[in-house]
XYZ file of C-alpha atoms in Angstrom:
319
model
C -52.202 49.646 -10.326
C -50.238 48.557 -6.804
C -46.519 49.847 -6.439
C -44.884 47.664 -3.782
C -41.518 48.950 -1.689
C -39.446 46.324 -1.196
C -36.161 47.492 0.895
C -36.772 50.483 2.230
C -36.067 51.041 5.532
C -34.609 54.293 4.537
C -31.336 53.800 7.087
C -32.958 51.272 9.544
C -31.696 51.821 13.109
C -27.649 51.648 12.245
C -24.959 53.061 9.342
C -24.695 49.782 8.003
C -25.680 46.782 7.886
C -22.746 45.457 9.789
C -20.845 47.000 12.119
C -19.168 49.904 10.340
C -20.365 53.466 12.005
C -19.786 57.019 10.216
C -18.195 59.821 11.506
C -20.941 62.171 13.324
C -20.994 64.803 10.261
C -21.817 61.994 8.245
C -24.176 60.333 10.004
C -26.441 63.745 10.385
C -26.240 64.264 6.573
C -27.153 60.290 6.029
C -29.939 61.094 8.093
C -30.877 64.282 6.393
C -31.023 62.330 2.979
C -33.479 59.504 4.666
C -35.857 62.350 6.204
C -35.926 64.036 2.158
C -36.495 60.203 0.478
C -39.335 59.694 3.197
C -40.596 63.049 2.194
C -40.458 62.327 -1.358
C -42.368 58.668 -0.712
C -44.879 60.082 1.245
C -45.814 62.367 -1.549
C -45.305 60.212 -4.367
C -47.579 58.006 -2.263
C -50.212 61.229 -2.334
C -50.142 61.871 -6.057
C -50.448 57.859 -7.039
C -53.942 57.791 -4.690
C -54.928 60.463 -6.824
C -54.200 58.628 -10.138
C -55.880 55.318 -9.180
C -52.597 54.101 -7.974
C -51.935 51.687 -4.548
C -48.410 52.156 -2.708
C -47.571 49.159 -0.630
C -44.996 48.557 1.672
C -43.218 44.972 2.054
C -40.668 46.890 4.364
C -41.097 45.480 8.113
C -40.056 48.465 10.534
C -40.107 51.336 7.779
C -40.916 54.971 8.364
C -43.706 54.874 5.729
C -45.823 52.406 6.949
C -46.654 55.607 8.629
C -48.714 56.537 5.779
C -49.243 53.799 3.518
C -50.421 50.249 4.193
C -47.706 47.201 5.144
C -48.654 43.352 3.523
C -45.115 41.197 4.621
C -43.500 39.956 1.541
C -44.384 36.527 0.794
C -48.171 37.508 1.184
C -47.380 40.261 -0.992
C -46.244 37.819 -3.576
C -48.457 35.355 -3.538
C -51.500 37.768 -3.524
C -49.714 39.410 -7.057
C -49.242 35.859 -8.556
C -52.852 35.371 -8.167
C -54.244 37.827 -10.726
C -51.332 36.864 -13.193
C -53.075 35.626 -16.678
C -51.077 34.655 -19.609
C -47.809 35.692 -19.100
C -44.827 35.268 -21.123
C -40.973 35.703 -19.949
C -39.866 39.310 -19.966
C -36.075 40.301 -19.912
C -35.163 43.293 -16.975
C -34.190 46.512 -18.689
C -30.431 45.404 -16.339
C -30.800 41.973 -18.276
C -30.379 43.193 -21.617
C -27.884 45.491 -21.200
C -25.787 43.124 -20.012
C -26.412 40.665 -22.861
C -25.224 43.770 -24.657
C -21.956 43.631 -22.769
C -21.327 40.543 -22.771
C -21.767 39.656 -26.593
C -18.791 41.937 -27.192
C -16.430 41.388 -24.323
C -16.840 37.198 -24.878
C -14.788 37.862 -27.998
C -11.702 39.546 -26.066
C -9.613 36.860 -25.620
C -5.864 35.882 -24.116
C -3.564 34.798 -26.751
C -2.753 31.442 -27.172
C 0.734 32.182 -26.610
C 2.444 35.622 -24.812
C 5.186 36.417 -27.144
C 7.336 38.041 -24.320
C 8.396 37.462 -21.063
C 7.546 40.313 -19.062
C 6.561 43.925 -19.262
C 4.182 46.331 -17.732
C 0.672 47.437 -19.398
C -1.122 50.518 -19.197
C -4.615 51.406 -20.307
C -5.533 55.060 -21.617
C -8.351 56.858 -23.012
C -8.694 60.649 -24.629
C -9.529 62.113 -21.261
C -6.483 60.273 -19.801
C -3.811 60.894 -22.165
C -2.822 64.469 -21.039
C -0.821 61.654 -18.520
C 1.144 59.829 -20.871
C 3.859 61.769 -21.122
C 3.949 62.372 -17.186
C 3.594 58.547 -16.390
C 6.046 57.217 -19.387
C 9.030 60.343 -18.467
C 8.870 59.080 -14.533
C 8.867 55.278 -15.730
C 11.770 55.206 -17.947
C 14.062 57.550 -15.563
C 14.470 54.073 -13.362
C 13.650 51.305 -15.760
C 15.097 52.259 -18.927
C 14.853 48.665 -20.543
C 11.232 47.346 -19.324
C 8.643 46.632 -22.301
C 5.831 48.861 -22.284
C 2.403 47.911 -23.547
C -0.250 50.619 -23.910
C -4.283 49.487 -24.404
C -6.019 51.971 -26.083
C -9.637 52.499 -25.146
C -10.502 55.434 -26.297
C -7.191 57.632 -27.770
C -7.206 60.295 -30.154
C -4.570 60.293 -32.893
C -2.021 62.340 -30.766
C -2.155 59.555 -28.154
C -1.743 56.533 -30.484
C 1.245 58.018 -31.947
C 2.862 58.385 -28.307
C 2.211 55.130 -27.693
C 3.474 53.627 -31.095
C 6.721 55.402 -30.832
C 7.471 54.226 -27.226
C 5.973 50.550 -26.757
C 3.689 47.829 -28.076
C 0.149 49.955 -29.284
C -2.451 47.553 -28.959
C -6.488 48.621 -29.965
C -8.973 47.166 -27.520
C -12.351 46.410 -29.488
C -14.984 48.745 -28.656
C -17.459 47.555 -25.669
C -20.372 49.472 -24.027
C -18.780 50.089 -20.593
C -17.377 52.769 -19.010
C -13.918 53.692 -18.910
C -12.848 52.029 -15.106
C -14.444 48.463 -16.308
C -12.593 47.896 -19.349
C -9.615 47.261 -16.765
C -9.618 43.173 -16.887
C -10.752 42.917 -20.605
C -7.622 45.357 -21.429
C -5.528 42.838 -19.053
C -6.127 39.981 -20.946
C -4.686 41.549 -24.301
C -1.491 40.874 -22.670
C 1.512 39.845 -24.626
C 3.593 38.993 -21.747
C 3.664 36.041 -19.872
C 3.826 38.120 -16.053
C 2.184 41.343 -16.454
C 2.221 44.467 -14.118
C -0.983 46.585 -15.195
C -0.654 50.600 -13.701
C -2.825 52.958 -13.575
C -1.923 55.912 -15.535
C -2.094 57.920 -12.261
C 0.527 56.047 -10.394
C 4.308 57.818 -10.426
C 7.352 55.260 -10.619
C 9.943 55.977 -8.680
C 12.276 53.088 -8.759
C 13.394 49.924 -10.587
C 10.208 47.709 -10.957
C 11.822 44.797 -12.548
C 12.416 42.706 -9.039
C 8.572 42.732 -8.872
C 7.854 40.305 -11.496
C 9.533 37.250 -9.775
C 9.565 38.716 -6.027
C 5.785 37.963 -5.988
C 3.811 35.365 -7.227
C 0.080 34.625 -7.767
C -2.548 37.385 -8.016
C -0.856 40.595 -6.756
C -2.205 43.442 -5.316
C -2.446 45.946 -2.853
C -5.587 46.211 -0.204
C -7.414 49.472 -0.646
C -8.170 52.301 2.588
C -11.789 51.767 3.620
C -13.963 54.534 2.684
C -17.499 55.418 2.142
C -17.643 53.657 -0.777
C -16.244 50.630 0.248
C -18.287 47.723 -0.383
C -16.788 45.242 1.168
C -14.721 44.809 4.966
C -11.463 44.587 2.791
C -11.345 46.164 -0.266
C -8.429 46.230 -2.799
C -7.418 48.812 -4.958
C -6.969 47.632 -8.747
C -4.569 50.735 -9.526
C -1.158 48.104 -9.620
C -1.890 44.131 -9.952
C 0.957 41.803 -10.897
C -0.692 39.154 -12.952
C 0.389 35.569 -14.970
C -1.385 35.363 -18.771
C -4.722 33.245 -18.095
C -4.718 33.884 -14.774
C -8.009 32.946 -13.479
C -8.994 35.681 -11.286
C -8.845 37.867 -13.973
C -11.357 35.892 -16.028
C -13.395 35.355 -13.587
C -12.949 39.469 -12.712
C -14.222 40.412 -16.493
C -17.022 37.907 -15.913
C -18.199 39.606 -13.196
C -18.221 42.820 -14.660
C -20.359 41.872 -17.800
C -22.993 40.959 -14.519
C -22.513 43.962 -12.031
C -21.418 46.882 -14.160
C -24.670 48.052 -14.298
C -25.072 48.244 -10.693
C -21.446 48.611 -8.670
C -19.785 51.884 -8.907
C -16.463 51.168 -10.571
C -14.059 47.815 -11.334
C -12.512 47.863 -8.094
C -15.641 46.997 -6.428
C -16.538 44.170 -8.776
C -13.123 42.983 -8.075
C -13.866 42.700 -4.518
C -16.861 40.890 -5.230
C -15.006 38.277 -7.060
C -14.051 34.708 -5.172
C -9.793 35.219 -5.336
C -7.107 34.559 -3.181
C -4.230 37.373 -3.304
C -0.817 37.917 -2.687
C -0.665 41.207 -0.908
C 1.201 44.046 -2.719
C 3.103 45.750 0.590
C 1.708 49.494 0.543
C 5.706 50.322 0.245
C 5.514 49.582 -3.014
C 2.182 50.532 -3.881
C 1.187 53.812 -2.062
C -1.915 55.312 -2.093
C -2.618 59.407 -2.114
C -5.307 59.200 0.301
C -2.923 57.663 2.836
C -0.727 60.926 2.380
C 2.636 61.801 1.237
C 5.173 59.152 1.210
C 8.795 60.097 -0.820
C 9.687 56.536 -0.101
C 7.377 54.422 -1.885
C 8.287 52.773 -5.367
C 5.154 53.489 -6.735
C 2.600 56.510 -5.627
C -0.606 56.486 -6.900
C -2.459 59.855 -7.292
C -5.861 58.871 -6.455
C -9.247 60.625 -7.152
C -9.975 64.011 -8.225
C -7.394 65.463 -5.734
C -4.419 63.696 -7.184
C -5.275 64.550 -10.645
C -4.967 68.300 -9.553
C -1.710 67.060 -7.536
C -0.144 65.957 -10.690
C -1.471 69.027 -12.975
C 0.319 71.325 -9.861
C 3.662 69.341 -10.403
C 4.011 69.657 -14.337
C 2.705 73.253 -13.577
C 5.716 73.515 -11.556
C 8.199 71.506 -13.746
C 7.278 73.905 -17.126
C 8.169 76.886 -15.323
């Protein structure tokens, strides 16, 4: 019968919790949002009186202690361990889903042995493949003789036959994730012993094949900070050069089978996950949201907005 709210200080006195500040546009809607959740609470809190129902708050500073009544944590704790009886171990709703995950992902595996030197991979799904033909026309115009391997998570029969007719076709097992996190699981179905994994939004302008040996390690480019950023220096996951078993990648896919449920995409597990890089130059790897660049070797067509960007230029191209 006692709800306790743990965490919310509904924005606190700052943007965030360190020392990044938002634009002022931002920061007035941010602020807009906190008034409506305190609104919410403080109604919520209303309706549960009614219903025989105690709101708590364990939140030190918050706005609602306003209207409901404040026990500090630890108190809070001990005074609801007290009237435990009998209890028995209960998994979190979180808990079992990932148990769900991860019973299907432990049996995606690296092969013993890559049968091939060195290639580049691609992942694609049904909602992605209208990009095949885009990405695979701009990558063989300057690398005519690279191996291509395409992942399929998720292709109708019109996008497995592209594939099988232009590269290695190889069928990732179903696993109860969304799209973005398959990324590292689909990495590890390598058959190449140095791997470059694109995204299938990224346009190739050049000869790639220098990349393989020019840098070593972990590879990849850091990301622009953003709003959803959840880290000081994020990376963006749309081009990593990679070695078969390479570690960071495990541990990557590990990660995901744990925070999946509650980070927004792979790119933020990934920069939640202990590594040590070799920084992809943003000359090679360029990024839409940084703006146009006609030099780069690869541009990546980030977001929403480049997906429109790239539906404009084969608009363009048919007519």
């Amino acid at each position: 019968k006692n709800i306790h709210f743990v965490g919310c200080d509904l924005g606190g006195d700052k943007d965030y919790y360190d020392s990044r500040v938002l634009d002022t546009t931002t920061h007035e809607y941010n602020r807009r949002l906190y008034k409506q959740q305190e609104a919410f609470i403080k109604e919520f809190n209303y309706q549960a009186k009614a219903h025989g129902v105690e709101c708590i708050s364990c939140t030190d500073k918050s706005p609602i202690n306003k209207f409901m009544p404040y026990v500090e944590l630890s108190q809070a704790l001990v005074i609801s361990q007290g009237k435990i009886r009998n209890t028995h171990s209960v998994k979190h709703v979180l808990e079992i889903e990932q148990d769900a995950i991860k019973e299907v992902t432990d049996k995606i595996q690296w092969d013993d042995q890559p049968t091939k030197k060195e290639g580049v991979l691609v992942m694609c799904d049904s909602n992605q493949q209208w990009l095949l033909d885009w990405w695979y026309s701009n990558f063989r115009l300057f690398n005519p003789d690279t191996e291509v391997q395409f992942v399929d998570i998720g292709m109708n029969e019109a996008g497995i036959n592209f594939c099988k007719d232009r590269g290695t076709y190889t069928k990732m097992p179903d696993v109860p994730l969304k799209d973005w996190f398959k990324k590292p699981f689909a990495m590890k179905l390598t058959e190449f012993v140095r791997t470059l994994y694109m995204d299938m939004d990224c346009k190739v302008r050049g000869d790639i094949h220098d990349l393989f040996t020019e840098y070593q390690g972990f590879v990849i480019s850091r990301d622009q900070m953003n709003n959803f950023s959840t880290v000081s220096k994020p990376v963006n996951s749309g081009v990593i050069i990679y070695s078969h078993k390479d570690q960071v990648v495990d541990r990557w896919a590990e990660n995901v089978t744990k925070m999946s449920v509650v980070l927004r995409g792979d790119q933020d597990v990934l920069d939640h996950t202990d590594k040590i890089i070799t920084e992809l130059p943003h000359s090679v790897h360029w990024l839409r949201i940084m703006g146009l660049n006609n030099q780069a070797l690869i541009y990546h067509y980030t977001g929403s907005t480049g997906k429109e960007m790239i539906k404009n230029e084969l608009a363009h191209a048919s007519v």
